[in-house]
Coordinates of C-alpha atoms in Angstrom, one line a residue:
Chain A
X1 CA 13.2 -18.0 11.3
X2 CA 14.4 -19.3 14.7
X3 CA 10.9 -20.1 15.6
X4 CA 10.4 -22.1 12.4
X5 CA 13.6 -24.0 13.2
X6 CA 12.5 -24.8 16.7
X7 CA 9.1 -26.0 15.4
X8 CA 10.6 -28.1 12.7
X9 CA 13.1 -29.7 15.1
X10 CA 10.2 -30.5 17.4
X11 CA 8.3 -31.9 14.5
X12 CA 11.1 -34.2 13.3
X13 CA 11.6 -35.4 16.9
X14 CA 7.9 -36.3 17.1
X15 CA 7.0 -33.7 19.8
X16 CA 4.2 -32.1 17.9
X17 CA 0.7 -33.3 17.1
X18 CA 0.4 -34.7 13.6
X19 CA -3.2 -33.5 13.3
X20 CA -4.8 -35.2 10.4
X21 CA -1.5 -36.2 8.9
X22 CA -0.6 -39.2 11.0
X23 CA 0.4 -42.7 10.0
X24 CA -2.5 -45.1 9.7
X25 CA -2.1 -48.8 10.1
X26 CA -4.1 -51.5 8.2
X27 CA -5.5 -52.9 11.5
X28 CA -6.7 -49.5 12.9
X29 CA -10.4 -49.1 13.6
X30 CA -11.9 -45.6 13.6
X31 CA -15.0 -44.2 15.2
X32 CA -15.8 -41.4 12.8
X33 CA -18.6 -38.8 12.8
X34 CA -19.2 -35.2 12.1
X35 CA -18.7 -33.2 15.4
X36 CA -21.7 -33.2 17.8
X37 CA -23.1 -36.5 16.5
X38 CA -22.6 -38.8 19.5
X39 CA -18.9 -39.6 19.0
X40 CA -17.9 -39.0 22.7
X41 CA -20.8 -41.2 23.9
X42 CA -19.8 -43.9 21.5
X43 CA -16.2 -43.7 22.7
X44 CA -17.4 -44.2 26.2
X45 CA -19.6 -47.1 25.2
X46 CA -16.8 -48.9 23.4
X47 CA -14.1 -48.1 26.0
X48 CA -16.4 -49.4 28.8
X49 CA -17.2 -52.5 26.7
X50 CA -13.5 -53.3 26.0
X51 CA -12.0 -52.2 29.4
X52 CA -14.4 -53.4 32.1
X53 CA -11.4 -53.1 34.6
X54 CA -11.1 -49.4 34.0
X55 CA -14.4 -47.4 33.7
X56 CA -14.1 -44.6 31.2
X57 CA -13.9 -41.0 32.4
X58 CA -13.3 -37.7 30.7
X59 CA -9.7 -37.9 31.8
X60 CA -8.8 -41.4 30.6
X61 CA -10.9 -41.5 27.4
X62 CA -8.1 -39.9 25.4
X63 CA -5.9 -42.8 26.3
X64 CA -8.5 -45.5 25.9
X65 CA -9.8 -44.3 22.6
X66 CA -7.2 -41.7 21.4
X67 CA -7.5 -39.2 18.6
X68 CA -4.7 -38.2 16.4
X69 CA -5.2 -34.5 17.0
X70 CA -4.9 -34.9 20.8
X71 CA -1.5 -36.7 20.9
X72 CA 2.0 -36.0 19.8
X73 CA 3.6 -38.1 17.1
X74 CA 5.7 -40.1 19.5
X75 CA 2.7 -40.7 21.9
X76 CA 0.8 -42.0 18.9
X77 CA 3.5 -44.5 18.1
X78 CA 3.2 -45.9 21.6
X79 CA -0.5 -46.7 21.4
X80 CA -0.8 -50.5 21.4
X81 CA -2.1 -52.1 18.3
X82 CA -4.7 -52.8 17.0
X83 CA -5.8 -49.2 17.8
X84 CA -9.3 -48.0 18.1
X85 CA -9.3 -44.3 17.4
X86 CA -11.7 -41.4 17.3
X87 CA -11.9 -39.1 14.3
X88 CA -14.2 -36.4 12.8
X89 CA -12.5 -36.6 9.4
X90 CA -14.3 -36.4 6.0
X91 CA -13.5 -39.4 3.8
X92 CA -10.0 -40.7 4.3
X93 CA -9.1 -43.7 2.0
X94 CA -6.5 -44.9 4.5
X95 CA -9.1 -45.8 7.1
X96 CA -9.9 -49.4 6.4
X97 CA -12.3 -50.2 9.3
X98 CA -14.8 -47.5 10.2
X99 CA -17.7 -47.2 12.6
X100 CA -19.6 -44.1 11.2
X101 CA -22.1 -42.4 13.4
X102 CA -24.6 -40.1 11.8
X103 CA -27.1 -37.8 13.5
X104 CA -30.0 -35.7 12.2
X105 CA -28.4 -32.5 10.8
X106 CA -31.1 -30.4 12.5
X107 CA -30.1 -31.6 15.9
X108 CA -26.4 -31.4 15.1
X109 CA -26.7 -27.8 14.1
X110 CA -28.4 -27.0 17.4
X111 CA -25.9 -29.0 19.4
X112 CA -23.0 -27.3 17.8
X113 CA -24.5 -23.9 18.4
X114 CA -24.6 -24.6 22.2
X115 CA -21.2 -26.1 22.1
X116 CA -19.7 -23.0 20.5
X117 CA -21.3 -20.9 23.2
X118 CA -19.7 -23.1 25.8
X119 CA -16.4 -22.8 23.9
X120 CA -16.9 -19.0 23.9
X121 CA -16.6 -19.1 20.1
X122 CA -19.9 -17.2 19.8
X123 CA -21.7 -15.0 22.3
X124 CA -25.1 -15.9 23.9
X125 CA -26.9 -13.4 21.6
X126 CA -25.4 -14.8 18.4
X127 CA -28.4 -15.3 16.1
X128 CA -29.2 -19.0 15.7
X129 CA -30.4 -18.4 12.2
X130 CA -27.1 -16.9 11.2
X131 CA -25.3 -19.8 12.8
X132 CA -27.4 -22.3 10.8
X133 CA -26.6 -20.5 7.5
X134 CA -22.9 -20.8 8.3
X135 CA -23.4 -24.4 9.4
X136 CA -25.0 -25.3 6.0
X137 CA -22.1 -23.6 4.2
X138 CA -19.6 -25.8 6.1
X139 CA -18.2 -22.7 7.7
X140 CA -18.3 -23.9 11.3
X141 CA -15.7 -26.7 11.3
X142 CA -12.6 -28.0 9.6
X143 CA -14.3 -31.3 8.6
X144 CA -16.4 -30.1 5.7
X145 CA -20.1 -29.4 6.0
X146 CA -22.4 -32.0 7.6
X147 CA -23.5 -33.1 4.1
X148 CA -19.9 -33.2 2.8
X149 CA -18.7 -35.3 5.7
X150 CA -21.6 -37.8 5.6
X151 CA -21.9 -38.2 1.9
X152 CA -18.2 -38.6 1.3
X153 CA -18.2 -41.6 3.6
X154 CA -21.5 -43.1 2.6
X155 CA -20.9 -43.0 -1.2
X156 CA -17.4 -44.5 -0.9
X157 CA -17.9 -47.1 1.8
X158 CA -21.6 -47.8 2.4
X159 CA -21.5 -51.3 0.9
X160 CA -18.0 -52.2 2.1
X161 CA -17.5 -54.9 4.7
X162 CA -15.3 -52.6 6.8
X163 CA -18.0 -50.0 7.4
X164 CA -20.6 -49.9 10.1
X165 CA -23.2 -47.2 9.8
X166 CA -25.0 -46.2 13.0
X167 CA -27.6 -43.6 13.6
X168 CA -27.4 -41.6 16.9
X169 CA -31.1 -41.8 17.1
X170 CA -31.1 -45.6 17.0
X171 CA -28.4 -45.7 19.6
X172 CA -30.5 -43.5 21.9
X173 CA -33.6 -45.7 21.4
X174 CA -31.9 -49.1 21.4
X175 CA -28.5 -48.7 23.0
X176 CA -28.0 -52.4 23.8
X177 CA -28.9 -53.6 20.3
X178 CA -26.7 -51.0 18.6
X179 CA -23.8 -51.7 20.9
X180 CA -24.2 -55.4 20.1
X181 CA -23.8 -54.6 16.4
X182 CA -20.6 -52.6 17.3
X183 CA -19.2 -55.6 19.3
X184 CA -19.9 -57.9 16.4
X185 CA -18.2 -55.5 14.0
X186 CA -15.2 -55.3 16.3
X187 CA -15.1 -59.1 16.5
X188 CA -15.3 -59.3 20.3
X189 CA -17.4 -61.8 22.2
X190 CA -19.3 -60.1 25.1
X191 CA -21.8 -61.4 27.6
X192 CA -25.2 -59.6 28.1
X193 CA -24.0 -58.6 31.5
X194 CA -20.9 -56.9 30.1
X195 CA -23.0 -55.1 27.5
X196 CA -25.4 -53.9 30.2
X197 CA -22.6 -52.7 32.4
X198 CA -21.0 -50.7 29.5
X199 CA -24.4 -49.1 28.7
X200 CA -24.9 -48.2 32.4
X201 CA -21.4 -46.8 32.8
X202 CA -21.9 -44.6 29.7
X203 CA -25.4 -43.4 30.5
X204 CA -26.1 -39.7 30.2
X205 CA -26.5 -39.4 34.0
X206 CA -23.2 -41.1 34.6
X207 CA -21.5 -39.0 32.0
X208 CA -22.9 -35.8 33.6
X209 CA -21.5 -36.9 36.9
X210 CA -18.1 -37.6 35.3
X211 CA -18.2 -34.3 33.6
X212 CA -18.8 -32.5 36.9
X213 CA -15.9 -34.4 38.5
X214 CA -13.5 -33.7 35.6
X215 CA -14.3 -30.2 34.5
X216 CA -10.8 -29.6 33.3
X217 CA -10.6 -32.7 31.1
X218 CA -9.7 -32.2 27.4
X219 CA -13.2 -31.9 25.9
X220 CA -14.3 -29.3 28.5
X221 CA -11.1 -27.6 29.4
X222 CA -11.2 -23.8 29.4
X223 CA -14.9 -23.7 28.5
X224 CA -17.9 -22.1 30.2
X225 CA -19.0 -24.2 33.1
X226 CA -22.5 -22.9 33.0
X227 CA -23.2 -24.8 29.8
X228 CA -22.7 -28.6 30.1
X229 CA -20.9 -30.8 27.5
X230 CA -23.4 -33.6 28.1
X231 CA -26.6 -31.7 27.3
X232 CA -30.0 -33.2 26.6
X233 CA -28.6 -36.5 25.1
X234 CA -31.8 -36.8 23.2
X235 CA -33.0 -36.7 19.6
X236 CA -35.6 -34.5 17.9
X237 CA -34.8 -31.5 20.1
X238 CA -34.7 -29.3 17.0
X239 CA -38.5 -29.6 16.7
X240 CA -39.0 -27.2 19.6
X241 CA -35.9 -25.1 19.3
X242 CA -35.0 -24.5 15.7
X243 CA -36.7 -21.6 13.8
X244 CA -38.7 -22.7 10.8
X245 CA -36.5 -20.8 8.4
X246 CA -33.4 -22.7 9.6
X247 CA -35.2 -26.0 9.4
X248 CA -36.1 -25.2 5.8
X249 CA -32.5 -24.2 5.0
X250 CA -31.1 -27.4 6.4
X251 CA -33.6 -29.6 4.7
X252 CA -33.3 -28.0 1.3
X253 CA -29.5 -28.3 1.5
X254 CA -29.5 -32.0 2.2
X255 CA -33.0 -33.4 1.5
X256 CA -32.0 -36.5 -0.5
X257 CA -29.3 -37.5 2.0
X258 CA -31.6 -36.9 5.0
X259 CA -34.4 -38.9 3.4
X260 CA -32.0 -41.7 2.5
X261 CA -30.9 -41.9 6.1
X262 CA -34.5 -42.1 7.2
X263 CA -34.8 -38.6 8.7
X264 CA -38.3 -37.3 8.0
X265 CA -38.4 -33.9 6.4
X266 CA -40.8 -31.4 8.0
X267 CA -40.9 -28.7 5.4
X268 CA -39.1 -29.7 2.2
X269 CA -40.3 -32.5 -0.1
X270 CA -37.5 -34.8 -1.1
X271 CA -36.5 -33.9 -4.6
X272 CA -35.6 -37.2 -6.2
X273 CA -38.0 -40.1 -6.8
X274 CA -39.4 -41.2 -3.5
X275 CA -39.8 -44.8 -4.6
X276 CA -36.0 -45.2 -4.6
X277 CA -35.7 -43.4 -1.3
X278 CA -38.0 -45.7 0.6
X279 CA -36.1 -48.8 -0.4
X280 CA -32.7 -47.2 0.3
X281 CA -30.4 -47.3 3.4
X282 CA -30.0 -51.0 3.7
X283 CA -27.7 -50.7 6.7
X284 CA -30.1 -48.6 8.7
X285 CA -32.7 -50.4 10.8
X286 CA -36.3 -49.5 10.1
X287 CA -38.3 -47.7 12.7
Chain B
X1 CA 20.1 -37.2 13.5
X2 CA 22.1 -35.4 10.7
X3 CA 19.1 -36.2 8.5
X4 CA 16.8 -34.4 11.0
X5 CA 19.1 -31.4 11.0
X6 CA 19.2 -31.2 7.3
X7 CA 15.4 -31.5 7.2
X8 CA 15.0 -28.7 9.8
X9 CA 17.3 -26.3 7.9
X10 CA 15.6 -27.1 4.6
X11 CA 12.3 -26.5 6.3
X12 CA 13.5 -23.1 7.7
X13 CA 14.5 -22.0 4.2
X14 CA 11.3 -23.2 2.6
X15 CA 13.1 -25.8 0.4
X16 CA 11.0 -28.7 1.7
X17 CA 7.8 -29.9 0.0
X18 CA 4.7 -29.0 1.9
X19 CA 2.8 -32.2 1.0
X20 CA -0.6 -32.5 2.5
X21 CA 0.3 -29.7 5.0
X22 CA 0.1 -27.2 2.2
X23 CA -1.7 -24.0 3.3
X24 CA -4.8 -23.5 1.2
X25 CA -5.7 -20.0 0.1
X26 CA -9.3 -19.0 -0.5
X27 CA -8.8 -18.3 -4.1
X28 CA -6.7 -21.4 -4.9
X29 CA -7.9 -23.5 -7.8
X30 CA -7.5 -27.2 -7.3
X31 CA -7.0 -29.5 -10.3
X32 CA -8.0 -32.9 -8.9
X33 CA -8.0 -36.2 -10.7
X34 CA -7.1 -39.8 -10.1
X35 CA -3.7 -40.9 -11.5
X36 CA -3.7 -41.6 -15.3
X37 CA -6.8 -39.5 -16.0
X38 CA -5.3 -36.8 -18.1
X39 CA -4.0 -34.7 -15.2
X40 CA -0.6 -34.0 -16.8
X41 CA -2.1 -33.0 -20.1
X42 CA -4.6 -30.7 -18.3
X43 CA -1.7 -29.1 -16.4
X44 CA 0.2 -28.5 -19.7
X45 CA -3.0 -26.9 -21.2
X46 CA -3.5 -24.7 -18.1
X47 CA 0.1 -23.7 -17.8
X48 CA 0.3 -22.8 -21.5
X49 CA -2.9 -20.8 -21.2
X50 CA -2.1 -18.9 -18.0
X51 CA 1.7 -18.4 -18.7
X52 CA 2.0 -17.8 -22.4
X53 CA 5.5 -16.3 -22.0
X54 CA 6.9 -19.5 -20.5
X55 CA 7.9 -22.6 -22.4
X56 CA 6.1 -25.3 -20.6
X57 CA 7.7 -28.8 -20.3
X58 CA 8.1 -31.7 -18.0
X59 CA 11.0 -29.9 -16.4
X60 CA 9.1 -26.9 -15.1
X61 CA 5.4 -27.7 -15.2
X62 CA 5.4 -28.1 -11.4
X63 CA 6.6 -24.6 -10.9
X64 CA 3.6 -23.2 -12.8
X65 CA 0.9 -25.6 -11.7
X66 CA 1.9 -26.3 -8.1
X67 CA 2.2 -29.9 -6.8
X68 CA 2.4 -30.2 -3.0
X69 CA 4.4 -33.4 -3.3
X70 CA 7.0 -31.9 -5.7
X71 CA 7.0 -28.1 -5.6
X72 CA 9.1 -26.4 -2.8
X73 CA 7.3 -24.5 -0.1
X74 CA 9.2 -21.4 -1.1
X75 CA 7.7 -21.6 -4.6
X76 CA 4.2 -22.0 -3.1
X77 CA 4.7 -18.7 -1.3
X78 CA 6.0 -16.9 -4.4
X79 CA 3.4 -18.2 -6.9
X80 CA 1.1 -15.6 -8.4
X81 CA -2.5 -15.7 -7.3
X82 CA -4.8 -17.4 -7.9
X83 CA -2.6 -20.4 -7.6
X84 CA -3.4 -23.5 -9.5
X85 CA -2.7 -26.6 -7.4
X86 CA -2.6 -30.2 -8.6
X87 CA -3.6 -33.3 -6.6
X88 CA -4.5 -36.9 -7.0
X89 CA -6.2 -36.9 -3.6
X90 CA -9.8 -37.6 -2.7
X91 CA -12.3 -35.0 -1.5
X92 CA -10.8 -32.0 0.3
X93 CA -13.2 -29.4 1.6
X94 CA -10.5 -26.7 2.0
X95 CA -10.6 -25.9 -1.7
X96 CA -13.4 -23.7 -2.8
X97 CA -12.8 -24.0 -6.5
X98 CA -12.1 -27.4 -7.9
X99 CA -11.6 -28.7 -11.5
X100 CA -12.3 -32.4 -11.2
X101 CA -10.8 -34.4 -14.1
X102 CA -12.3 -37.9 -14.7
X103 CA -11.7 -40.6 -17.2
X104 CA -13.4 -43.9 -17.9
X105 CA -12.0 -46.3 -15.3
X106 CA -11.7 -49.1 -17.9
X107 CA -9.1 -46.9 -19.7
X108 CA -7.6 -45.7 -16.4
X109 CA -6.9 -49.3 -15.4
X110 CA -5.1 -50.1 -18.6
X111 CA -3.1 -46.8 -18.5
X112 CA -2.1 -47.5 -14.9
X113 CA -1.0 -51.0 -15.8
X114 CA 1.4 -49.7 -18.5
X115 CA 2.6 -46.9 -16.2
X116 CA 3.5 -49.4 -13.4
X117 CA 5.4 -51.5 -16.0
X118 CA 7.3 -48.3 -17.0
X119 CA 8.1 -47.6 -13.3
X120 CA 9.2 -51.3 -13.0
X121 CA 6.7 -51.8 -10.2
X122 CA 5.3 -54.8 -12.1
X123 CA 6.9 -56.9 -14.8
X124 CA 5.6 -57.4 -18.3
X125 CA 4.1 -60.8 -17.5
X126 CA 2.1 -59.5 -14.5
X127 CA -1.4 -61.0 -15.1
X128 CA -4.0 -58.4 -15.9
X129 CA -6.7 -60.0 -13.8
X130 CA -4.5 -59.9 -10.7
X131 CA -3.8 -56.3 -11.5
X132 CA -7.5 -55.5 -11.8
X133 CA -8.0 -57.2 -8.3
X134 CA -5.6 -54.6 -6.9
X135 CA -7.0 -51.8 -8.9
X136 CA -10.5 -52.5 -7.6
X137 CA -9.4 -52.8 -4.0
X138 CA -7.5 -49.5 -4.2
X139 CA -4.3 -51.2 -3.2
X140 CA -2.1 -49.5 -5.7
X141 CA -2.2 -46.2 -4.0
X142 CA -3.7 -46.7 -0.5
X143 CA -3.7 -43.0 0.4
X144 CA -5.6 -42.1 -2.8
X145 CA -8.2 -44.8 -2.4
X146 CA -9.6 -46.8 -5.3
X147 CA -10.9 -45.0 -8.5
X148 CA -14.5 -45.4 -7.2
X149 CA -13.7 -44.0 -3.7
X150 CA -11.6 -41.2 -5.1
X151 CA -14.0 -40.0 -7.8
X152 CA -17.1 -40.9 -5.7
X153 CA -15.9 -38.8 -2.7
X154 CA -15.7 -35.7 -4.9
X155 CA -19.0 -36.3 -6.6
X156 CA -20.8 -37.1 -3.3
X157 CA -19.7 -33.8 -1.7
X158 CA -19.4 -31.4 -4.6
X159 CA -21.6 -32.5 -7.5
X160 CA -24.0 -29.5 -7.4
X161 CA -21.5 -27.0 -6.0
X162 CA -21.0 -23.9 -8.0
X163 CA -17.2 -24.1 -7.3
X164 CA -17.0 -27.5 -9.0
X165 CA -16.2 -28.2 -12.6
X166 CA -16.4 -31.7 -13.9
X167 CA -14.0 -32.3 -16.8
X168 CA -14.1 -35.6 -18.7
X169 CA -10.9 -36.7 -20.4
X170 CA -13.0 -38.0 -23.3
X171 CA -14.6 -34.6 -23.8
X172 CA -11.2 -32.9 -23.6
X173 CA -10.0 -35.2 -26.4
X174 CA -13.0 -34.8 -28.5
X175 CA -13.0 -30.9 -28.4
X176 CA -10.0 -29.7 -26.6
X177 CA -10.4 -26.0 -27.3
X178 CA -14.0 -26.0 -26.2
X179 CA -13.3 -27.8 -22.9
X180 CA -10.3 -25.5 -22.2
X181 CA -12.5 -22.5 -22.7
X182 CA -14.9 -24.0 -20.1
X183 CA -11.9 -24.3 -17.7
X184 CA -10.7 -20.8 -18.5
X185 CA -14.2 -19.3 -17.8
X186 CA -14.4 -21.3 -14.6
X187 CA -11.0 -20.0 -13.4
X188 CA -11.5 -16.5 -14.9
X189 CA -8.5 -16.9 -17.0
X190 CA -8.1 -15.1 -20.4
X191 CA -10.2 -17.1 -22.9
X192 CA -9.8 -15.4 -26.2
X193 CA -9.8 -18.0 -29.1
X194 CA -6.3 -17.3 -30.2
X195 CA -4.8 -17.8 -26.8
X196 CA -6.9 -21.0 -26.3
X197 CA -5.8 -22.3 -29.7
X198 CA -2.1 -21.5 -28.9
X199 CA -2.3 -23.4 -25.6
X200 CA -4.0 -26.4 -27.2
X201 CA -1.3 -26.4 -29.9
X202 CA 1.6 -26.1 -27.4
X203 CA 0.1 -29.0 -25.3
X204 CA -0.4 -31.5 -28.2
X205 CA 0.5 -35.1 -27.7
X206 CA 3.4 -34.6 -30.1
X207 CA 4.7 -31.6 -28.3
X208 CA 4.5 -33.4 -25.0
X209 CA 6.3 -36.4 -26.4
X210 CA 9.1 -34.0 -27.5
X211 CA 9.3 -32.5 -24.1
X212 CA 9.3 -36.0 -22.5
X213 CA 12.4 -36.9 -24.6
X214 CA 14.3 -33.7 -23.7
X215 CA 13.3 -33.1 -20.1
X216 CA 11.8 -36.4 -18.9
X217 CA 14.7 -37.1 -16.6
X218 CA 14.0 -33.9 -14.7
X219 CA 10.4 -34.9 -13.9
X220 CA 9.4 -37.0 -10.9
X221 CA 6.8 -38.7 -13.1
X222 CA 9.4 -40.2 -15.4
X223 CA 12.8 -40.1 -13.7
X224 CA 14.6 -43.4 -13.6
X225 CA 11.8 -45.3 -15.3
X226 CA 11.9 -47.6 -18.3
X227 CA 12.7 -45.7 -21.5
X228 CA 11.1 -48.3 -23.8
X229 CA 7.6 -47.4 -22.5
X230 CA 6.6 -43.8 -23.0
X231 CA 4.8 -41.6 -20.4
X232 CA 2.7 -40.0 -23.2
X233 CA 1.2 -43.1 -24.6
X234 CA -1.7 -43.3 -27.0
X235 CA -3.5 -40.2 -25.7
X236 CA -6.8 -41.7 -26.8
X237 CA -9.9 -43.0 -25.3
X238 CA -11.8 -46.3 -25.5
X239 CA -8.6 -48.5 -25.7
X240 CA -10.3 -50.8 -23.2
X241 CA -12.7 -52.0 -25.9
X242 CA -9.8 -53.7 -27.6
X243 CA -7.4 -54.5 -24.8
X244 CA -9.5 -55.3 -21.8
X245 CA -11.2 -58.7 -21.6
X246 CA -14.9 -58.6 -21.1
X247 CA -14.6 -60.5 -17.8
X248 CA -12.5 -57.6 -16.5
X249 CA -14.8 -55.0 -17.9
X250 CA -17.7 -56.7 -16.1
X251 CA -15.8 -56.6 -12.8
X252 CA -15.2 -52.8 -13.1
X253 CA -18.8 -52.1 -14.1
X254 CA -20.1 -54.3 -11.3
X255 CA -18.1 -52.3 -8.7
X256 CA -18.6 -48.8 -10.0
X257 CA -21.5 -48.9 -12.5
X258 CA -23.4 -46.2 -10.6
X259 CA -20.5 -43.7 -10.7
X260 CA -19.8 -44.5 -14.3
X261 CA -23.5 -44.1 -15.2
X262 CA -23.5 -40.7 -13.4
X263 CA -20.6 -39.6 -15.4
X264 CA -22.2 -40.7 -18.7
X265 CA -20.0 -43.7 -19.4
X266 CA -21.7 -46.4 -21.4
X267 CA -22.0 -49.7 -19.6
X268 CA -21.7 -52.9 -21.8
X269 CA -22.1 -55.7 -19.2
X270 CA -25.0 -54.3 -17.2
X271 CA -28.1 -52.1 -17.5
X272 CA -27.6 -48.5 -16.7
X273 CA -30.9 -48.2 -14.8
X274 CA -30.2 -51.2 -12.6
X275 CA -26.8 -49.7 -11.9
X276 CA -28.4 -46.6 -10.6
X277 CA -31.2 -48.3 -8.7
X278 CA -30.8 -47.7 -5.0
X279 CA -27.5 -45.9 -5.6
X280 CA -27.0 -43.2 -3.1
X281 CA -24.8 -41.3 -5.6
X282 CA -27.5 -41.4 -8.2
X283 CA -29.9 -40.0 -5.6
X284 CA -27.5 -37.2 -4.6
X285 CA -26.5 -36.3 -8.1
X286 CA -30.2 -36.1 -8.8
X287 CA -32.3 -36.7 -11.9
X288 CA -29.9 -34.7 -14.1
X289 CA -27.1 -37.3 -13.9
X290 CA -29.5 -40.2 -14.5
X291 CA -31.0 -38.5 -17.5
X292 CA -27.7 -37.6 -18.9
X293 CA -26.6 -41.2 -18.6
X294 CA -29.8 -42.5 -20.1
X295 CA -29.7 -40.0 -22.9
X296 CA -26.1 -41.0 -23.7
X297 CA -27.1 -44.6 -23.8
X298 CA -29.9 -43.8 -26.3
X299 CA -27.6 -41.8 -28.5
X300 CA -25.0 -44.6 -28.4
X301 CA -27.7 -47.2 -29.3
X302 CA -28.3 -45.3 -32.5
X303 CA -24.7 -45.4 -33.6
X304 CA -22.6 -48.4 -34.4
X305 CA -19.2 -47.5 -33.1
X306 CA -20.0 -45.5 -29.9
X307 CA -17.4 -43.0 -30.9
X308 CA -16.3 -40.3 -28.5
X309 CA -17.5 -37.5 -30.7
X310 CA -20.9 -37.9 -29.0
X311 CA -19.6 -37.5 -25.6
X312 CA -19.6 -33.7 -25.7
X313 CA -23.4 -33.6 -26.3
X314 CA -24.2 -35.6 -23.2
X315 CA -21.6 -34.4 -20.7
X316 CA -22.9 -33.5 -17.3
X317 CA -22.8 -29.8 -16.6

């Protein structure tokens, strides 16, 4: 009882984190993705683009591009507007301006597996196949399954002006082009030099260096130091590392969605009419 | 400061409303639908089915079918399991079992227009086309999204899920007992015909109107609103054919034609197949939805009035 009272008092005074139940403003922009889909990298890219005077690090990123779950209510109130914030939420109608990053579910599953080892949520000998089964069921995060999260945003917002869809794979292959699209979406004028500088300051090598220097920053705090946060920073890693059974499980769960996003299926044929699939995904650049 | 203290004490005793922070239990059943889509009627039906010993009315329905924005936290903790929870919210993955109520958005728009007049949020002269602007943009309830966003988010994430039951208001009107039996089977509630019939009888539009007169002022839905406009209005479907100008029908169909087609609602200002072409939802919902929609259009083409008695045959399962 006393504990509840203390908690409530803290809450009404704004000293607790609001989690997903925070106040959203009309002019907020959100960088949204399912976890392990390149969100932190995108935060670095945008922070470095908008704040050339203060290079992004693992310790200042929560201030430059904050997330509601990392701040208390009163801290959140003090973030200058218009805010650019990070989120992993499934569809939230209050978010009016959204940069949504999607990544191949097969790579996401693998990345989350290693991240959970780093977080000590699973042991090194935890079977990968079992993890993938739970991943498909949406049992490994609070943000819905990968398919729930991606589909809930795409179906509702895909054709809206306040929505920018980015594929992690395109960002890896054409970082400058994709960051230019982000700058246009944010309505900021940037020179090629500033773009190049932001990309350079957010490179995988640079981020690895920063991770080494800031091992106790929020994303990596209290985690195993023998497994890095910035891992391969590549796409298609699943091809060599994911058991065939797991690939089949992921593909059969989300075949139409993956095909629509341009992710080629290795084992499962897309179920719906292929003609429609080929012409789909207008916001996604062809490869 | 006094306000804070009152809030803290209320919270400590469980008298506050949990709102979105409600703790979800694995066996909770969520009744989700956009406002003015038959949610209250469905709650009466379910409450009368599951709690036959209680007299269900506007004054107590929130104690039986829990509403996080109305019901006190204490009552959430005391409620028998499985709890039935009501929401108007968009997709929420925390719930494993969801009854999703939908209604033709052309009727939802009209119903919302009258409800906002009742609540004195718009006056009687408010132009319908300006209202439709706001309806399409989802500006009426920002935290719920537009009809298309709200319904689309549920269909996108849950359409094929075994823990998802789609319940069309039009089907519920056409054959209430049959649809309530579907709901009962889904929730594993008693579904013998007598009990179903009794629940349907006790939740009729007339009975609900009676309860509205007697207990309306005790309900958050009605309290303080205009008495000359009833909450329980026509309780019919297809009113848009008479009351919604074609230009406004066209705007709704242009914005949400693919979702409407997936749900089997006939389109009158555009072709069903073009609405589904390159629609991601059509792709995710798979061939079944497209076929159901196309089949319904064929059936409707053979009948002159497009009456709702046909709806049942073509509902998406």
